[in-house]
Coordinates of N, CA, C and O in Angstrom, one line a residue:
M14 N -36.4 -32.0 114.3 CA -35.2 -32.3 115.0 C -34.4 -31.5 113.3 O -35.3 -31.3 112.4
R15 N -33.3 -30.8 113.7 CA -32.6 -30.6 112.6 C -31.7 -30.8 112.4 O -30.7 -31.5 112.9
V16 N -31.5 -31.0 111.0 CA -30.4 -31.9 110.3 C -29.8 -30.4 109.3 O -30.6 -29.8 108.3
T17 N -28.5 -30.8 109.6 CA -28.4 -30.4 108.6 C -27.5 -30.9 106.8 O -27.7 -31.8 107.1
L18 N -26.8 -30.2 106.6 CA -26.2 -30.8 105.2 C -25.1 -31.8 105.0 O -25.3 -32.9 104.9
Q19 N -25.0 -31.6 106.6 CA -23.4 -32.4 106.8 C -23.9 -33.4 107.7 O -23.5 -34.8 107.3
S20 N -25.5 -33.1 108.6 CA -25.8 -34.6 109.2 C -26.6 -35.7 108.3 O -27.0 -35.8 108.2
M21 N -27.2 -34.7 106.9 CA -27.6 -35.7 106.2 C -27.4 -37.1 106.1 O -28.5 -37.7 106.4
P22 N -26.3 -37.2 106.0 CA -26.2 -38.8 106.1 C -26.6 -39.6 106.9 O -27.2 -40.7 106.4
D23 N -26.4 -39.0 108.0 CA -26.8 -39.9 109.3 C -28.1 -40.1 109.4 O -29.1 -40.5 109.6
F24 N -28.5 -39.2 109.0 CA -30.3 -38.4 109.0 C -30.9 -40.0 108.1 O -31.3 -40.5 108.6
A25 N -30.7 -40.1 107.1 CA -30.7 -40.9 106.3 C -30.8 -41.9 106.2 O -31.5 -43.5 106.2
R26 N -29.7 -42.5 107.1 CA -29.1 -43.7 107.6 C -30.3 -43.8 108.4 O -30.8 -45.4 108.8
T27 N -30.8 -43.6 109.0 CA -32.0 -43.6 110.8 C -33.0 -44.0 110.3 O -33.4 -44.4 110.2
F28 N -33.0 -42.8 109.4 CA -34.9 -42.4 108.2 C -34.5 -44.4 108.2 O -35.6 -45.0 107.7
V29 N -34.0 -44.9 107.1 CA -33.5 -46.2 106.6 C -34.1 -47.2 107.2 O -34.1 -48.4 107.1
S30 N -33.0 -47.2 108.7 CA -33.2 -48.1 109.8 C -34.7 -48.1 110.3 O -35.0 -49.1 111.0
E31 N -35.6 -47.4 110.2 CA -36.6 -47.4 110.6 C -37.8 -47.6 109.6 O -39.1 -47.5 110.1
L32 N -37.9 -48.1 108.4 CA -38.4 -48.5 107.0 C -39.2 -49.6 107.7 O -38.0 -50.3 108.8
P33 N -40.6 -50.1 107.4 CA -41.0 -51.3 107.4 C -39.9 -52.5 107.1 O -39.0 -52.2 106.4
K34 N -39.8 -53.2 107.9 CA -39.5 -54.5 107.1 C -39.9 -55.8 106.8 O -38.9 -57.2 106.6
T35 N -41.3 -55.5 107.0 CA -42.3 -56.5 106.3 C -42.8 -55.8 105.2 O -42.8 -54.3 105.4
I36 N -43.1 -56.4 104.4 CA -44.3 -55.9 102.7 C -45.6 -55.5 103.4 O -46.0 -56.7 104.2
G37 N -46.3 -54.7 102.6 CA -47.3 -54.2 102.8 C -48.0 -54.6 101.8 O -47.3 -55.3 101.3
T38 N -49.3 -53.7 101.4 CA -50.3 -54.7 100.7 C -50.3 -53.6 99.3 O -50.8 -53.7 98.4
H39 N -49.3 -52.5 100.0 CA -48.9 -51.4 98.8 C -47.3 -50.9 98.7 O -46.9 -50.7 100.2
A40 N -47.1 -49.9 98.2 CA -45.8 -49.3 98.0 C -45.8 -48.6 99.6 O -46.9 -48.1 100.0
H41 N -44.3 -48.2 100.0 CA -44.1 -48.0 101.5 C -44.2 -45.9 101.0 O -43.1 -45.5 100.1
V42 N -45.1 -44.9 100.8 CA -44.5 -43.7 100.4 C -44.5 -42.9 101.5 O -45.1 -42.7 102.5
V43 N -43.8 -41.9 101.0 CA -43.2 -41.1 101.5 C -43.3 -39.2 101.8 O -42.1 -39.6 100.0
G44 N -43.7 -38.5 101.9 CA -44.3 -37.2 101.1 C -42.7 -36.4 101.7 O -42.0 -35.8 102.9
L45 N -42.2 -35.5 100.9 CA -40.8 -34.7 101.2 C -41.4 -33.5 100.7 O -41.6 -32.8 99.7
S46 N -41.4 -32.5 101.6 CA -42.4 -30.6 101.4 C -41.0 -29.9 101.6 O -40.3 -30.1 102.6
G47 N -41.3 -29.1 101.3 CA -40.3 -28.0 101.7 C -39.8 -26.7 99.8 O -40.1 -28.2 99.0
E48 N -38.9 -25.7 100.6 CA -39.3 -25.1 99.3 C -37.6 -25.3 98.6 O -37.1 -26.2 99.1
L49 N -37.8 -24.7 97.4 CA -36.9 -25.3 96.8 C -35.5 -24.9 97.4 O -35.3 -24.2 97.6
G50 N -34.4 -25.4 97.0 CA -33.9 -25.6 97.6 C -33.1 -26.1 99.0 O -32.4 -25.6 100.3
A51 N -34.7 -26.5 99.8 CA -34.4 -27.0 101.1 C -33.5 -28.1 101.2 O -33.7 -28.3 102.7
G52 N -33.6 -29.0 100.5 CA -32.8 -30.3 100.9 C -33.8 -31.3 100.4 O -32.8 -33.2 100.9
K53 N -34.1 -31.7 100.1 CA -35.6 -32.7 99.4 C -34.3 -34.0 98.3 O -34.1 -35.2 99.1
T54 N -34.1 -33.3 97.3 CA -33.3 -34.0 96.7 C -32.1 -34.2 97.1 O -32.1 -36.0 97.6
A55 N -31.3 -34.0 98.2 CA -30.2 -34.3 98.8 C -30.2 -35.3 100.0 O -30.0 -36.6 100.2
F56 N -32.1 -35.3 100.6 CA -32.2 -36.5 101.2 C -32.5 -37.7 100.3 O -32.0 -39.1 100.7
V57 N -32.9 -37.7 99.2 CA -33.2 -38.5 98.7 C -31.0 -39.9 98.0 O -31.3 -40.0 97.9
Q58 N -31.5 -38.0 97.7 CA -29.7 -38.9 97.6 C -29.0 -39.7 98.5 O -28.0 -41.1 98.6
Q59 N -29.2 -39.2 99.8 CA -28.9 -39.8 100.4 C -29.4 -41.5 101.5 O -28.8 -42.4 101.4
V60 N -30.8 -41.1 100.8 CA -31.3 -42.2 101.2 C -30.9 -43.4 100.2 O -30.8 -45.0 100.6
A61 N -30.6 -42.8 98.8 CA -30.1 -43.9 97.8 C -28.9 -45.0 98.2 O -28.6 -45.9 98.1
V62 N -28.0 -44.2 98.6 CA -26.9 -44.2 99.4 C -27.3 -45.6 100.1 O -26.6 -46.4 100.1
A63 N -27.9 -45.4 101.6 CA -28.1 -45.7 102.1 C -28.8 -47.1 102.2 O -27.9 -48.3 102.8
L64 N -29.7 -46.8 101.0 CA -30.2 -48.1 100.5 C -29.3 -49.1 99.6 O -29.6 -50.3 99.0
G65 N -28.4 -49.0 98.6 CA -26.9 -49.5 98.2 C -27.4 -49.2 96.6 O -26.7 -50.4 95.9
A66 N -28.4 -48.1 96.5 CA -28.7 -48.0 94.9 C -27.0 -47.7 94.1 O -26.3 -47.1 94.5
H67 N -26.4 -48.3 93.2 CA -25.5 -48.0 92.6 C -25.5 -47.1 91.1 O -24.5 -47.1 90.7
T68 N -26.4 -46.5 91.4 CA -26.5 -45.3 90.3 C -26.8 -43.8 90.6 O -27.8 -44.3 91.5
A69 N -26.2 -43.0 90.5 CA -26.4 -41.6 90.8 C -27.7 -40.8 90.8 O -28.4 -41.6 90.1
V70 N -28.3 -40.5 91.8 CA -29.6 -40.0 92.1 C -30.0 -38.7 91.5 O -28.5 -37.9 91.8
T71 N -30.8 -38.3 90.5 CA -30.8 -37.1 89.9 C -32.2 -36.8 90.0 O -33.0 -37.3 90.4
S72 N -32.6 -35.1 90.7 CA -33.5 -34.5 90.2 C -34.7 -35.0 89.5 O -33.9 -34.5 87.9
P73 N -35.6 -35.3 89.2 CA -36.7 -36.0 88.3 C -37.2 -35.1 88.4 O -38.5 -35.2 87.3
T74 N -36.9 -33.2 88.3 CA -37.8 -32.7 87.7 C -38.5 -32.6 86.0 O -39.5 -32.3 85.8
F75 N -37.5 -33.0 85.1 CA -38.2 -33.2 84.3 C -38.8 -34.3 83.3 O -39.5 -34.1 82.7
V76 N -38.6 -35.0 83.9 CA -38.9 -36.8 83.8 C -40.2 -37.0 84.8 O -40.4 -38.3 84.8
F77 N -40.3 -36.4 85.9 CA -41.3 -36.5 86.7 C -40.9 -37.6 88.1 O -41.1 -37.4 88.7
A78 N -40.4 -38.8 87.5 CA -39.8 -40.2 88.2 C -39.0 -40.5 87.8 O -38.3 -41.0 86.4
Q79 N -38.2 -41.3 88.8 CA -36.9 -42.6 88.4 C -36.6 -43.4 89.2 O -38.1 -43.3 90.5
R80 N -37.1 -44.8 88.7 CA -36.7 -45.2 89.6 C -35.3 -46.4 89.7 O -34.7 -46.1 88.9
Y81 N -35.2 -46.2 90.8 CA -33.8 -47.2 91.2 C -33.5 -48.6 91.7 O -34.7 -48.6 92.8
A82 N -32.9 -49.3 91.6 CA -32.7 -51.2 92.1 C -31.7 -50.7 93.3 O -31.2 -50.3 93.3
I83 N -33.0 -51.5 94.2 CA -32.2 -51.5 95.8 C -32.1 -53.0 96.1 O -33.1 -53.7 95.6
R84 N -31.3 -53.2 97.1 CA -31.6 -54.5 97.7 C -31.9 -53.9 99.5 O -30.7 -54.2 100.2
H85 N -32.9 -54.1 99.6 CA -33.5 -54.0 101.1 C -34.3 -54.1 101.5 O -35.7 -53.8 101.3
V86 N -34.5 -55.4 101.9 CA -35.5 -55.7 102.2 C -36.8 -55.1 103.0 O -36.1 -54.8 104.3
P87 N -38.4 -54.3 103.0 CA -38.3 -55.9 101.4 C -39.0 -55.0 100.4 O -39.4 -55.3 99.6
F88 N -38.1 -53.9 100.1 CA -37.7 -53.1 99.1 C -36.9 -53.3 98.3 O -35.9 -54.0 98.5
T89 N -37.7 -53.3 96.5 CA -36.5 -53.9 95.7 C -35.9 -52.1 94.5 O -35.1 -52.1 93.9
S90 N -37.3 -51.2 95.2 CA -37.4 -50.4 93.8 C -37.4 -49.1 95.2 O -38.4 -49.1 96.0
L91 N -36.7 -48.0 94.7 CA -36.9 -46.8 94.7 C -37.6 -45.8 94.3 O -36.2 -46.0 93.1
I92 N -38.3 -44.7 94.3 CA -39.2 -44.4 93.7 C -39.1 -42.8 93.9 O -39.3 -43.0 94.7
H93 N -38.4 -42.3 93.0 CA -38.0 -40.7 93.1 C -39.4 -40.1 92.4 O -38.8 -39.5 91.1
I94 N -40.0 -39.6 92.7 CA -41.2 -38.5 91.7 C -40.6 -37.3 92.5 O -40.4 -36.6 93.9
D95 N -40.6 -36.6 91.9 CA -40.3 -34.3 91.2 C -42.4 -33.9 91.2 O -42.3 -34.3 90.0
A96 N -42.9 -33.6 91.8 CA -44.2 -33.5 91.7 C -44.5 -31.7 91.5 O -45.5 -31.4 91.0
Y97 N -43.6 -30.9 91.1 CA -43.6 -29.7 91.4 C -44.1 -29.3 89.8 O -45.6 -28.0 90.4
R98 N -44.1 -29.8 88.9 CA -44.9 -29.6 87.8 C -46.3 -30.3 87.5 O -47.3 -30.0 86.6
L99 N -46.7 -31.1 89.1 CA -48.3 -31.5 88.1 C -49.2 -30.7 89.2 O -48.5 -30.3 90.2
K100 N -50.1 -31.4 88.8 CA -51.2 -30.1 89.3 C -52.5 -31.1 90.2 O -52.2 -32.8 88.9
P101 N -53.0 -31.5 90.7 CA -54.1 -32.4 91.6 C -54.4 -33.2 90.1 O -54.9 -32.5 89.7
G102 N -54.9 -34.3 90.3 CA -55.5 -35.3 89.2 C -54.3 -35.6 88.6 O -54.7 -36.0 87.8
E103 N -53.3 -35.2 88.0 CA -52.8 -35.2 87.2 C -51.2 -36.8 87.8 O -50.7 -36.8 86.6
A104 N -51.8 -37.2 88.8 CA -50.9 -38.1 89.2 C -50.1 -39.3 88.4 O -50.0 -39.9 87.9
H105 N -51.5 -39.6 88.0 CA -51.8 -40.6 87.0 C -50.6 -40.4 85.4 O -50.1 -41.4 84.9
T106 N -50.2 -39.2 85.0 CA -49.2 -39.4 84.0 C -47.7 -39.6 84.3 O -47.3 -39.7 83.8
V107 N -47.5 -39.8 85.5 CA -46.0 -40.5 86.0 C -46.5 -42.1 86.1 O -44.9 -42.6 86.9
G108 N -47.7 -42.4 86.1 CA -47.1 -44.2 86.6 C -48.0 -43.9 88.1 O -46.7 -45.3 89.0
W109 N -48.5 -43.4 88.9 CA -48.9 -43.0 90.4 C -49.5 -44.8 90.8 O -49.1 -45.4 91.6
A110 N -50.3 -45.0 90.1 CA -51.0 -46.1 90.2 C -50.0 -47.5 90.9 O -50.3 -48.4 90.7
Q111 N -49.2 -46.9 89.5 CA -48.3 -48.6 89.5 C -47.4 -48.7 90.1 O -47.1 -49.7 90.9
F112 N -46.7 -47.6 90.1 CA -45.7 -47.3 91.7 C -46.8 -47.6 92.8 O -45.7 -48.3 94.3
L113 N -48.1 -46.9 93.6 CA -48.5 -47.1 94.5 C -49.1 -48.4 94.6 O -48.5 -49.6 95.9
S114 N -49.1 -49.8 93.8 CA -49.9 -51.2 93.6 C -48.4 -51.8 93.9 O -48.8 -52.9 94.4
D115 N -47.4 -51.6 93.8 CA -46.4 -52.8 94.3 C -45.4 -52.4 95.5 O -45.0 -51.6 96.0
P116 N -45.8 -53.4 96.8 CA -45.3 -53.2 97.6 C -44.0 -53.2 97.6 O -43.4 -53.7 98.9
H117 N -43.4 -53.5 97.3 CA -42.2 -53.8 96.8 C -41.5 -52.3 96.6 O -39.5 -51.9 96.5
N118 N -41.9 -51.5 96.6 CA -41.8 -49.9 95.8 C -41.4 -49.3 97.7 O -42.3 -49.3 98.1
L119 N -40.1 -48.4 97.5 CA -40.6 -47.2 98.5 C -40.5 -46.1 98.2 O -39.6 -45.8 97.0
V120 N -41.6 -45.7 97.8 CA -41.8 -44.3 96.8 C -41.3 -42.9 97.7 O -42.4 -42.8 99.0
L121 N -40.6 -42.2 97.2 CA -40.0 -40.8 97.9 C -40.7 -39.4 97.2 O -40.6 -39.5 95.9
V122 N -41.8 -38.8 97.3 CA -42.2 -37.6 96.4 C -41.9 -36.4 96.9 O -42.5 -36.3 98.0
E123 N -41.1 -35.6 95.9 CA -41.2 -34.3 96.5 C -42.3 -33.2 96.0 O -42.4 -34.1 95.2
W124 N -42.6 -32.4 97.0 CA -43.8 -31.7 96.9 C -44.8 -32.4 96.4 O -45.9 -32.3 95.8
A125 N -45.3 -33.2 97.7 CA -45.8 -34.2 97.9 C -47.5 -33.6 97.8 O -49.0 -34.0 97.5
E126 N -47.7 -32.2 98.6 CA -48.7 -31.6 98.5 C -49.0 -31.2 97.5 O -50.7 -31.4 97.4
L127 N -48.4 -31.1 96.4 CA -49.2 -31.2 95.1 C -49.8 -32.0 94.3 O -50.9 -32.3 93.4
L128 N -50.1 -33.0 94.9 CA -50.9 -34.0 94.5 C -52.0 -34.4 95.1 O -52.8 -35.0 94.1
G129 N -52.5 -33.8 96.1 CA -53.8 -33.1 95.9 C -54.3 -34.8 97.0 O -53.6 -35.1 97.6
P130 N -55.3 -34.7 96.8 CA -56.3 -36.4 97.0 C -55.3 -37.7 96.3 O -55.7 -38.6 97.0
D131 N -54.7 -37.3 95.7 CA -54.2 -38.8 95.0 C -53.2 -39.3 96.2 O -52.7 -40.2 95.8
F132 N -52.4 -38.6 97.0 CA -52.0 -38.6 97.8 C -52.0 -39.8 99.1 O -53.1 -38.8 99.6
P133 N -51.6 -40.9 99.6 CA -52.4 -41.2 100.6 C -52.0 -40.6 102.0 O -51.9 -40.5 102.3
K134 N -53.4 -40.8 102.0 CA -53.4 -39.9 103.6 C -52.9 -41.0 104.8 O -52.4 -40.1 105.8
D135 N -52.8 -42.1 104.7 CA -51.8 -42.5 105.5 C -50.2 -42.7 106.0 O -49.4 -42.9 106.8
A136 N -50.3 -41.8 103.8 CA -48.6 -41.4 104.8 C -48.1 -40.7 105.3 O -48.8 -39.4 105.2
R137 N -46.8 -40.5 105.5 CA -46.2 -39.3 106.5 C -45.2 -38.7 105.4 O -44.9 -38.8 104.2
T138 N -45.0 -37.4 105.9 CA -44.7 -36.3 105.1 C -43.3 -35.5 105.9 O -43.5 -35.3 107.3
L139 N -42.3 -34.9 105.4 CA -41.2 -34.8 105.9 C -41.2 -33.6 105.2 O -40.6 -33.0 104.4
A140 N -41.0 -32.5 106.7 CA -40.6 -30.7 105.9 C -39.5 -30.6 106.1 O -38.8 -31.0 106.7
F141 N -38.7 -30.1 105.1 CA -37.4 -29.9 104.9 C -37.8 -28.3 104.7 O -38.6 -27.0 104.1
V142 N -36.8 -27.5 105.6 CA -36.9 -26.3 105.3 C -35.6 -25.1 105.8 O -34.6 -25.6 106.1
V143 N -35.2 -24.4 105.1 CA -34.1 -23.2 105.1 C -33.6 -22.9 106.0 O -34.8 -22.1 106.4
T144 N -32.5 -22.9 106.4 CA -32.2 -21.7 107.5 C -30.6 -21.5 107.2 O -29.6 -21.7 106.7
G145 N -30.5 -20.3 107.1 CA -29.4 -19.3 107.2 C -29.1 -19.2 105.8 O -30.2 -19.3 105.1
D146 N -27.7 -19.5 105.3 CA -27.3 -19.3 104.2 C -27.1 -21.2 103.4 O -27.4 -21.4 102.2

């Protein structure tokens, strides 16, 4: 599917509408991959809006992870992680195990591929690609 910055709000609303409606045994994790400037953070910002977050979403590049309160059953928190500066095996430094253990968390991970074996095998990943200007 081709999504532009202009159509990102619609894509985010569709993404949110397709989230699980019942609680699982652990957090719902989605990886976001793509080069710098491909729209990963813009996507998370639009997802946060669609989930009713009342705080502006910023890139967590320097703090690694941000938590946003949401009210979208079954989720109560949106966790936004930027793994760009993490090496495989360092996920524990951002509280990865705690985020994963809470089934009320929706976890969106930019640069998920950098988490290596720490990234759940059953999680899906959305690929973002820069096209044109």
